[in-house]
Amino acid sequence: PALLWLALAPLPGPAARAELRVRVRLPGGQVTEESLQADSGADCVSLELRAADGALVTLTADFRQEVKIFRALILGELERGQSQFQALCFVTRLHRNEIIPSESMAKLRQKNPRTVRQAEEVRGLEHLSMDVAVNFSKGAQLSSHIHNVCAEAREAIYTREEDVKFWLEKGVDGSMFEVLPQGSDLPELQRCRLCQDRWKPCICSYSLSIEWYPCMLKYCKSRDAGGKVSSYKCGIRSCQKGYTFDYYVPQKQLCLWDEET
């Protein structure tokens, strides 16, 4: 495999932080650099890459709290009255085996850092209806990473009712969540791409893709002198996955990318 474990380089100390930079090919053919960071002490990993449209996309996986946070910093359209950039945060439940553990990520090394990588497996597009807003000042109870990752998106942090139910069962304080207006509550609520009036509320769609991430560990078998077989971690499998998030905005001006092309 092109990405190998360096068993010869054990990490210093009980908890380690590590960063890996990987060159990744985007769907349009451009090459971007993706940063992968792992902190085994905090039991979290994050990946960051710049998408073809210039948006900076970050995924943070908080294994301890079973939370994943997607953040997008989208370049604004200054000529249409938008600010320099717009920040969005989408918070969803982290399931087991979605991404390799933090201590494994911290040990990843590359044989050839110049190699341009493409994911071995394309996982299906996930379409998520983000029907709940998260209160930024209370969000640290859900995951301490929300405070750092979503600071620019404090008015635009979204999650889903089904994930909220899971976290409430774990004892998270429900007062940080606010259910957003739905199409069923407001029959006149349109999708933003169909809405003509820039100042009307609508349902916005935002799509992002994590082009390359270590989604599974690979195991190899070895046989000792006595013929006993044991397995050891010998590499990773890489995946690509796309997400589309639908969520309520109080005015279409906050969703100018979502237009019929």
PDB file of C-alpha atoms in Angstrom:
ATOM      1  CA  PRO A   1       0.000   0.000   0.000  1.00  0.00           C
ATOM      2  CA  ALA A   2       1.137   3.532  -0.714  1.00  0.00           C
ATOM      3  CA  LEU A   3       0.492   4.673   2.851  1.00  0.00           C
ATOM      4  CA  LEU A   4       2.351   2.574   5.379  1.00  0.00           C
ATOM      5  CA  TRP A   5       2.577   2.191   9.099  1.00  0.00           C
ATOM      6  CA  LEU A   6       5.994   2.861  10.510  1.00  0.00           C
ATOM      7  CA  ALA A   7       6.099   0.387  13.349  1.00  0.00           C
ATOM      8  CA  LEU A   8       9.712   1.496  13.796  1.00  0.00           C
ATOM      9  CA  ALA A   9       8.611   4.998  14.793  1.00  0.00           C
ATOM     10  CA  PRO A  10       6.622   4.667  18.000  1.00  0.00           C
ATOM     11  CA  LEU A  11       5.114   7.941  19.068  1.00  0.00           C
ATOM     12  CA  PRO A  12       6.558   9.796  22.033  1.00  0.00           C
ATOM     13  CA  GLY A  13       4.560   9.917  25.245  1.00  0.00           C
ATOM     14  CA  PRO A  14       1.209   8.347  26.101  1.00  0.00           C
ATOM     15  CA  ALA A  15      -0.832  10.711  23.920  1.00  0.00           C
ATOM     16  CA  ALA A  16       0.372  11.956  20.585  1.00  0.00           C
ATOM     17  CA  ARG A  17      -0.548  14.637  18.096  1.00  0.00           C
ATOM     18  CA  ALA A  18       0.405  14.165  14.501  1.00  0.00           C
ATOM     19  CA  GLU A  19      -0.205  15.877  11.190  1.00  0.00           C
ATOM     20  CA  LEU A  20      -0.003  14.360   7.740  1.00  0.00           C
ATOM     21  CA  ARG A  21      -0.293  16.256   4.455  1.00  0.00           C
ATOM     22  CA  VAL A  22      -1.608  14.283   1.514  1.00  0.00           C
ATOM     23  CA  ARG A  23      -1.956  15.368  -2.117  1.00  0.00           C
ATOM     24  CA  VAL A  24      -5.427  14.500  -3.407  1.00  0.00           C
ATOM     25  CA  ARG A  25      -7.029  14.693  -6.850  1.00  0.00           C
ATOM     26  CA  LEU A  26     -10.376  16.526  -6.998  1.00  0.00           C
ATOM     27  CA  PRO A  27     -13.180  15.401  -9.359  1.00  0.00           C
ATOM     28  CA  GLY A  28     -12.341  18.153 -11.888  1.00  0.00           C
ATOM     29  CA  GLY A  29      -8.731  16.958 -12.102  1.00  0.00           C
ATOM     30  CA  GLN A  30      -7.151  19.659  -9.917  1.00  0.00           C
ATOM     31  CA  VAL A  31      -4.796  18.563  -7.159  1.00  0.00           C
ATOM     32  CA  THR A  32      -5.285  19.886  -3.635  1.00  0.00           C
ATOM     33  CA  GLU A  33      -3.403  19.299  -0.408  1.00  0.00           C
ATOM     34  CA  GLU A  34      -5.359  17.748   2.416  1.00  0.00           C
ATOM     35  CA  SER A  35      -4.263  18.039   6.018  1.00  0.00           C
ATOM     36  CA  LEU A  36      -5.025  15.162   8.416  1.00  0.00           C
ATOM     37  CA  GLN A  37      -4.510  15.763  12.124  1.00  0.00           C
ATOM     38  CA  ALA A  38      -4.864  13.273  14.931  1.00  0.00           C
ATOM     39  CA  ASP A  39      -4.813  13.813  18.670  1.00  0.00           C
ATOM     40  CA  SER A  40      -4.960  10.471  20.467  1.00  0.00           C
ATOM     41  CA  GLY A  41      -5.069  12.197  23.884  1.00  0.00           C
ATOM     42  CA  ALA A  42      -8.302  14.037  23.028  1.00  0.00           C
ATOM     43  CA  ASP A  43      -9.396  11.056  20.866  1.00  0.00           C
ATOM     44  CA  CYS A  44     -10.234  13.149  17.829  1.00  0.00           C
ATOM     45  CA  VAL A  45      -9.112  13.547  14.227  1.00  0.00           C
ATOM     46  CA  SER A  46      -9.642  16.338  11.709  1.00  0.00           C
ATOM     47  CA  LEU A  47      -9.256  16.604   7.951  1.00  0.00           C
ATOM     48  CA  GLU A  48      -9.125  19.833   5.991  1.00  0.00           C
ATOM     49  CA  LEU A  49      -9.070  20.499   2.261  1.00  0.00           C
ATOM     50  CA  ARG A  50      -9.874  23.287  -0.168  1.00  0.00           C
ATOM     51  CA  ALA A  51     -12.643  22.323  -2.588  1.00  0.00           C
ATOM     52  CA  ALA A  52     -12.544  23.155  -6.311  1.00  0.00           C
ATOM     53  CA  ASP A  53     -14.838  26.186  -5.750  1.00  0.00           C
ATOM     54  CA  GLY A  54     -12.420  27.630  -3.174  1.00  0.00           C
ATOM     55  CA  ALA A  55     -14.425  26.630  -0.088  1.00  0.00           C
ATOM     56  CA  LEU A  56     -12.371  25.382   2.858  1.00  0.00           C
ATOM     57  CA  VAL A  57     -13.944  22.156   4.145  1.00  0.00           C
ATOM     58  CA  THR A  58     -13.089  20.633   7.537  1.00  0.00           C
ATOM     59  CA  LEU A  59     -14.284  17.387   9.106  1.00  0.00           C
ATOM     60  CA  THR A  60     -13.666  16.891  12.832  1.00  0.00           C
ATOM     61  CA  ALA A  61     -14.427  13.489  14.368  1.00  0.00           C
ATOM     62  CA  ASP A  62     -14.808  13.510  18.157  1.00  0.00           C
ATOM     63  CA  PHE A  63     -14.739   9.804  19.052  1.00  0.00           C
ATOM     64  CA  ARG A  64     -15.223  10.426  22.776  1.00  0.00           C
ATOM     65  CA  GLN A  65     -18.558  12.228  22.297  1.00  0.00           C
ATOM     66  CA  GLU A  66     -19.604  10.304  19.141  1.00  0.00           C
ATOM     67  CA  VAL A  67     -19.913  13.579  17.242  1.00  0.00           C
ATOM     68  CA  LYS A  68     -18.669  14.640  13.826  1.00  0.00           C
ATOM     69  CA  ILE A  69     -18.546  18.279  12.763  1.00  0.00           C
ATOM     70  CA  PHE A  70     -18.412  19.458   9.166  1.00  0.00           C
ATOM     71  CA  ARG A  71     -17.424  23.082   8.660  1.00  0.00           C
ATOM     72  CA  ALA A  72     -17.439  24.931   5.346  1.00  0.00           C
ATOM     73  CA  LEU A  73     -15.940  28.391   4.864  1.00  0.00           C
ATOM     74  CA  ILE A  74     -17.545  29.539   1.615  1.00  0.00           C
ATOM     75  CA  LEU A  75     -16.182  32.494  -0.318  1.00  0.00           C
ATOM     76  CA  GLY A  76     -18.795  35.263  -0.381  1.00  0.00           C
ATOM     77  CA  GLU A  77     -20.062  37.057  -3.474  1.00  0.00           C
ATOM     78  CA  LEU A  78     -19.026  40.599  -2.605  1.00  0.00           C
ATOM     79  CA  GLU A  79     -20.742  42.094  -5.653  1.00  0.00           C
ATOM     80  CA  ARG A  80     -24.047  40.652  -4.381  1.00  0.00           C
ATOM     81  CA  GLY A  81     -23.795  42.207  -0.955  1.00  0.00           C
ATOM     82  CA  GLN A  82     -22.343  39.191   0.862  1.00  0.00           C
ATOM     83  CA  SER A  83     -19.488  39.295   3.361  1.00  0.00           C
ATOM     84  CA  GLN A  84     -16.015  38.005   2.512  1.00  0.00           C
ATOM     85  CA  PHE A  85     -16.863  34.480   3.526  1.00  0.00           C
ATOM     86  CA  GLN A  86     -19.759  32.583   5.012  1.00  0.00           C
ATOM     87  CA  ALA A  87     -19.275  29.812   7.581  1.00  0.00           C
ATOM     88  CA  LEU A  88     -21.547  26.802   8.080  1.00  0.00           C
ATOM     89  CA  CYS A  89     -21.327  23.987  10.634  1.00  0.00           C
ATOM     90  CA  PHE A  90     -23.184  20.689  10.379  1.00  0.00           C
ATOM     91  CA  VAL A  91     -23.039  18.430  13.433  1.00  0.00           C
ATOM     92  CA  THR A  92     -24.041  14.760  13.160  1.00  0.00           C
ATOM     93  CA  ARG A  93     -23.617  11.551  15.067  1.00  0.00           C
ATOM     94  CA  LEU A  94     -20.320   9.733  14.538  1.00  0.00           C
ATOM     95  CA  HIS A  95     -20.874   6.009  14.005  1.00  0.00           C
ATOM     96  CA  ARG A  96     -18.318   3.330  14.733  1.00  0.00           C
ATOM     97  CA  ASN A  97     -16.062   2.294  11.850  1.00  0.00           C
ATOM     98  CA  GLU A  98     -16.746   5.428   9.776  1.00  0.00           C
ATOM     99  CA  ILE A  99     -13.126   6.530  10.061  1.00  0.00           C
ATOM    100  CA  ILE A 100     -10.009   4.906  11.541  1.00  0.00           C
ATOM    101  CA  PRO A 101      -9.283   5.482  15.262  1.00  0.00           C
ATOM    102  CA  SER A 102      -7.285   8.503  16.368  1.00  0.00           C
ATOM    103  CA  GLU A 103      -4.273   6.509  17.596  1.00  0.00           C
ATOM    104  CA  SER A 104      -4.066   4.751  14.217  1.00  0.00           C
ATOM    105  CA  MET A 105      -4.365   8.055  12.332  1.00  0.00           C
ATOM    106  CA  ALA A 106      -1.543   9.493  14.456  1.00  0.00           C
ATOM    107  CA  LYS A 107       0.785   6.705  13.260  1.00  0.00           C
ATOM    108  CA  LEU A 108       0.195   7.155   9.534  1.00  0.00           C
ATOM    109  CA  ARG A 109       3.270   7.973   7.467  1.00  0.00           C
ATOM    110  CA  GLN A 110       3.757   8.307   3.722  1.00  0.00           C
ATOM    111  CA  LYS A 111       6.444   6.588   1.723  1.00  0.00           C
ATOM    112  CA  ASN A 112       6.176   9.149  -1.059  1.00  0.00           C
ATOM    113  CA  PRO A 113       4.636  12.508  -0.068  1.00  0.00           C
ATOM    114  CA  ARG A 114       4.581  13.651  -3.738  1.00  0.00           C
ATOM    115  CA  THR A 115       2.125  10.932  -4.765  1.00  0.00           C
ATOM    116  CA  VAL A 116      -1.309  12.247  -5.780  1.00  0.00           C
ATOM    117  CA  ARG A 117      -3.897  10.010  -4.174  1.00  0.00           C
ATOM    118  CA  GLN A 118      -7.389   8.952  -5.145  1.00  0.00           C
ATOM    119  CA  ALA A 119      -9.717   7.086  -2.806  1.00  0.00           C
ATOM    120  CA  GLU A 120      -9.937   3.320  -3.291  1.00  0.00           C
ATOM    121  CA  GLU A 121     -13.632   3.254  -2.396  1.00  0.00           C
ATOM    122  CA  VAL A 122     -16.398   5.756  -3.164  1.00  0.00           C
ATOM    123  CA  ARG A 123     -19.034   5.621  -0.435  1.00  0.00           C
ATOM    124  CA  GLY A 124     -22.574   6.634  -1.361  1.00  0.00           C
ATOM    125  CA  LEU A 125     -23.767  10.252  -1.203  1.00  0.00           C
ATOM    126  CA  GLU A 126     -25.607  10.981   2.050  1.00  0.00           C
ATOM    127  CA  HIS A 127     -28.533  13.423   1.962  1.00  0.00           C
ATOM    128  CA  LEU A 128     -29.255  14.901   5.397  1.00  0.00           C
ATOM    129  CA  SER A 129     -32.137  17.104   6.501  1.00  0.00           C
ATOM    130  CA  MET A 130     -30.695  19.415   9.172  1.00  0.00           C
ATOM    131  CA  ASP A 131     -33.853  20.433  10.985  1.00  0.00           C
ATOM    132  CA  VAL A 132     -32.414  21.656  14.322  1.00  0.00           C
ATOM    133  CA  ALA A 133     -30.206  24.650  15.201  1.00  0.00           C
ATOM    134  CA  VAL A 134     -27.444  24.313  17.830  1.00  0.00           C
ATOM    135  CA  ASN A 135     -26.769  27.163  20.298  1.00  0.00           C
ATOM    136  CA  PHE A 136     -23.074  28.017  19.934  1.00  0.00           C
ATOM    137  CA  SER A 137     -22.534  29.128  23.555  1.00  0.00           C
ATOM    138  CA  LYS A 138     -23.972  25.853  24.902  1.00  0.00           C
ATOM    139  CA  GLY A 139     -22.533  23.610  22.185  1.00  0.00           C
ATOM    140  CA  ALA A 140     -19.345  22.794  24.119  1.00  0.00           C
ATOM    141  CA  GLN A 141     -21.423  20.364  26.200  1.00  0.00           C
ATOM    142  CA  LEU A 142     -22.060  18.348  23.048  1.00  0.00           C
ATOM    143  CA  SER A 143     -18.426  18.513  21.892  1.00  0.00           C
ATOM    144  CA  SER A 144     -15.628  20.785  23.100  1.00  0.00           C
ATOM    145  CA  HIS A 145     -14.539  21.116  19.453  1.00  0.00           C
ATOM    146  CA  ILE A 146     -17.659  23.090  18.475  1.00  0.00           C
ATOM    147  CA  HIS A 147     -16.203  26.134  20.241  1.00  0.00           C
ATOM    148  CA  ASN A 148     -13.072  26.195  18.068  1.00  0.00           C
ATOM    149  CA  VAL A 149     -14.346  24.751  14.813  1.00  0.00           C
ATOM    150  CA  CYS A 150     -17.654  26.638  14.595  1.00  0.00           C
ATOM    151  CA  ALA A 151     -16.591  30.038  16.011  1.00  0.00           C
ATOM    152  CA  GLU A 152     -17.182  31.801  12.664  1.00  0.00           C
ATOM    153  CA  ALA A 153     -20.464  29.920  12.147  1.00  0.00           C
ATOM    154  CA  ARG A 154     -22.028  30.682  15.515  1.00  0.00           C
ATOM    155  CA  GLU A 155     -25.382  31.650  13.903  1.00  0.00           C
ATOM    156  CA  ALA A 156     -25.306  28.732  11.463  1.00  0.00           C
ATOM    157  CA  ILE A 157     -24.770  25.448  13.344  1.00  0.00           C
ATOM    158  CA  TYR A 158     -27.210  22.719  12.333  1.00  0.00           C
ATOM    159  CA  THR A 159     -28.001  19.156  13.332  1.00  0.00           C
ATOM    160  CA  ARG A 160     -30.813  16.595  12.910  1.00  0.00           C
ATOM    161  CA  GLU A 161     -33.645  15.620  15.196  1.00  0.00           C
ATOM    162  CA  GLU A 162     -32.688  11.921  15.092  1.00  0.00           C
ATOM    163  CA  ASP A 163     -29.117  12.719  16.206  1.00  0.00           C
ATOM    164  CA  VAL A 164     -30.448  15.003  18.959  1.00  0.00           C
ATOM    165  CA  LYS A 165     -32.535  12.084  20.306  1.00  0.00           C
ATOM    166  CA  PHE A 166     -29.394   9.927  20.499  1.00  0.00           C
ATOM    167  CA  TRP A 167     -27.423  12.639  22.352  1.00  0.00           C
ATOM    168  CA  LEU A 168     -30.298  13.405  24.752  1.00  0.00           C
ATOM    169  CA  GLU A 169     -30.308   9.728  25.743  1.00  0.00           C
ATOM    170  CA  LYS A 170     -26.607  10.126  26.558  1.00  0.00           C
ATOM    171  CA  GLY A 171     -27.501  12.973  28.931  1.00  0.00           C
ATOM    172  CA  VAL A 172     -26.694  16.046  26.800  1.00  0.00           C
ATOM    173  CA  ASP A 173     -28.595  19.215  27.816  1.00  0.00           C
ATOM    174  CA  GLY A 174     -31.538  19.676  25.432  1.00  0.00           C
ATOM    175  CA  SER A 175     -31.701  23.465  25.852  1.00  0.00           C
ATOM    176  CA  MET A 176     -28.911  23.923  23.277  1.00  0.00           C
ATOM    177  CA  PHE A 177     -31.198  22.660  20.476  1.00  0.00           C
ATOM    178  CA  GLU A 178     -33.939  24.576  18.675  1.00  0.00           C
ATOM    179  CA  VAL A 179     -36.182  22.922  16.099  1.00  0.00           C
ATOM    180  CA  LEU A 180     -36.207  24.936  12.857  1.00  0.00           C
ATOM    181  CA  PRO A 181     -39.303  25.708  10.741  1.00  0.00           C
ATOM    182  CA  GLN A 182     -40.154  22.859   8.348  1.00  0.00           C
ATOM    183  CA  GLY A 183     -41.907  22.778   5.000  1.00  0.00           C
ATOM    184  CA  SER A 184     -44.847  21.083   6.739  1.00  0.00           C
ATOM    185  CA  ASP A 185     -45.198  24.074   9.141  1.00  0.00           C
ATOM    186  CA  LEU A 186     -44.883  26.664   6.387  1.00  0.00           C
ATOM    187  CA  PRO A 187     -46.463  25.482   3.128  1.00  0.00           C
ATOM    188  CA  GLU A 188     -45.071  28.573   1.331  1.00  0.00           C
ATOM    189  CA  LEU A 189     -41.488  27.595   2.282  1.00  0.00           C
ATOM    190  CA  GLN A 190     -39.698  26.837  -0.997  1.00  0.00           C
ATOM    191  CA  ARG A 191     -36.287  25.492  -1.820  1.00  0.00           C
ATOM    192  CA  CYS A 192     -33.911  28.463  -2.130  1.00  0.00           C
ATOM    193  CA  ARG A 193     -33.016  27.574  -5.711  1.00  0.00           C
ATOM    194  CA  LEU A 194     -36.663  28.099  -6.712  1.00  0.00           C
ATOM    195  CA  CYS A 195     -37.195  31.206  -4.588  1.00  0.00           C
ATOM    196  CA  GLN A 196     -37.094  34.490  -6.530  1.00  0.00           C
ATOM    197  CA  ASP A 197     -37.060  36.882  -3.570  1.00  0.00           C
ATOM    198  CA  ARG A 198     -33.614  37.255  -1.984  1.00  0.00           C
ATOM    199  CA  TRP A 199     -35.078  38.298   1.384  1.00  0.00           C
ATOM    200  CA  LYS A 200     -37.563  35.458   1.854  1.00  0.00           C
ATOM    201  CA  PRO A 201     -36.920  32.392   4.042  1.00  0.00           C
ATOM    202  CA  CYS A 202     -36.279  29.133   2.178  1.00  0.00           C
ATOM    203  CA  ILE A 203     -34.710  25.674   2.438  1.00  0.00           C
ATOM    204  CA  CYS A 204     -31.043  25.857   1.433  1.00  0.00           C
ATOM    205  CA  SER A 205     -28.914  22.979   0.148  1.00  0.00           C
ATOM    206  CA  TYR A 206     -25.159  22.739   0.580  1.00  0.00           C
ATOM    207  CA  SER A 207     -23.018  19.881  -0.729  1.00  0.00           C
ATOM    208  CA  LEU A 208     -19.484  18.988   0.252  1.00  0.00           C
ATOM    209  CA  SER A 209     -17.183  16.041  -0.268  1.00  0.00           C
ATOM    210  CA  ILE A 210     -14.394  14.529   1.799  1.00  0.00           C
ATOM    211  CA  GLU A 211     -12.241  13.429  -1.148  1.00  0.00           C
ATOM    212  CA  TRP A 212      -9.835  11.132   0.663  1.00  0.00           C
ATOM    213  CA  TYR A 213      -9.865   9.784   4.191  1.00  0.00           C
ATOM    214  CA  PRO A 214      -8.647   6.613   5.938  1.00  0.00           C
ATOM    215  CA  CYS A 215     -11.910   4.744   6.498  1.00  0.00           C
ATOM    216  CA  MET A 216     -10.682   1.267   7.485  1.00  0.00           C
ATOM    217  CA  LEU A 217      -7.603  -0.503   8.764  1.00  0.00           C
ATOM    218  CA  LYS A 218      -6.039  -3.299   6.735  1.00  0.00           C
ATOM    219  CA  TYR A 219      -4.721  -6.345   8.539  1.00  0.00           C
ATOM    220  CA  CYS A 220      -2.010  -8.723   7.331  1.00  0.00           C
ATOM    221  CA  LYS A 221      -1.167 -12.176   8.685  1.00  0.00           C
ATOM    222  CA  SER A 222       2.249 -13.350   9.806  1.00  0.00           C
ATOM    223  CA  ARG A 223       3.494 -16.740  10.916  1.00  0.00           C
ATOM    224  CA  ASP A 224       6.110 -17.179  13.608  1.00  0.00           C
ATOM    225  CA  ALA A 225       8.820 -19.877  13.729  1.00  0.00           C
ATOM    226  CA  GLY A 226       6.437 -22.243  15.502  1.00  0.00           C
ATOM    227  CA  GLY A 227       3.824 -21.818  12.767  1.00  0.00           C
ATOM    228  CA  LYS A 228       1.468 -19.717  14.927  1.00  0.00           C
ATOM    229  CA  VAL A 229      -0.478 -17.211  12.806  1.00  0.00           C
ATOM    230  CA  SER A 230      -1.116 -13.686  14.077  1.00  0.00           C
ATOM    231  CA  SER A 231      -2.569 -10.621  12.393  1.00  0.00           C
ATOM    232  CA  TYR A 232      -1.193  -7.087  12.523  1.00  0.00           C
ATOM    233  CA  LYS A 233      -2.242  -3.672  11.186  1.00  0.00           C
ATOM    234  CA  CYS A 234      -0.441  -3.135   7.910  1.00  0.00           C
ATOM    235  CA  GLY A 235      -2.141  -0.224   6.182  1.00  0.00           C
ATOM    236  CA  ILE A 236      -5.372   1.575   5.495  1.00  0.00           C
ATOM    237  CA  ARG A 237      -8.219   1.625   3.037  1.00  0.00           C
ATOM    238  CA  SER A 238      -9.091   5.088   1.730  1.00  0.00           C
ATOM    239  CA  CYS A 239     -12.606   6.327   0.974  1.00  0.00           C
ATOM    240  CA  GLN A 240     -14.338   9.315  -0.598  1.00  0.00           C
ATOM    241  CA  LYS A 241     -17.773  10.427   0.576  1.00  0.00           C
ATOM    242  CA  GLY A 242     -20.122  13.237  -0.391  1.00  0.00           C
ATOM    243  CA  TYR A 243     -22.816  14.876   1.715  1.00  0.00           C
ATOM    244  CA  THR A 244     -25.754  17.165   0.903  1.00  0.00           C
ATOM    245  CA  PHE A 245     -27.276  19.128   3.764  1.00  0.00           C
ATOM    246  CA  ASP A 246     -30.719  20.772   3.583  1.00  0.00           C
ATOM    247  CA  TYR A 247     -31.514  23.431   6.192  1.00  0.00           C
ATOM    248  CA  TYR A 248     -33.732  26.458   6.834  1.00  0.00           C
ATOM    249  CA  VAL A 249     -32.391  29.988   6.227  1.00  0.00           C
ATOM    250  CA  PRO A 250     -34.303  33.159   7.195  1.00  0.00           C
ATOM    251  CA  GLN A 251     -33.443  34.727   3.818  1.00  0.00           C
ATOM    252  CA  LYS A 252     -32.233  33.484   0.443  1.00  0.00           C
ATOM    253  CA  GLN A 253     -29.338  35.995   0.592  1.00  0.00           C
ATOM    254  CA  LEU A 254     -27.637  33.457   2.913  1.00  0.00           C
ATOM    255  CA  CYS A 255     -27.793  30.757   0.233  1.00  0.00           C
ATOM    256  CA  LEU A 256     -26.743  32.369  -3.047  1.00  0.00           C
ATOM    257  CA  TRP A 257     -24.778  29.309  -4.295  1.00  0.00           C
ATOM    258  CA  ASP A 258     -27.972  27.235  -4.376  1.00  0.00           C
ATOM    259  CA  GLU A 259     -29.438  28.466  -7.645  1.00  0.00           C
ATOM    260  CA  GLU A 260     -30.658  26.708 -10.733  1.00  0.00           C
ATOM    261  CA  THR A 261     -27.775  26.618 -13.174  1.00  0.00           C
TER     262      THR A 261
END
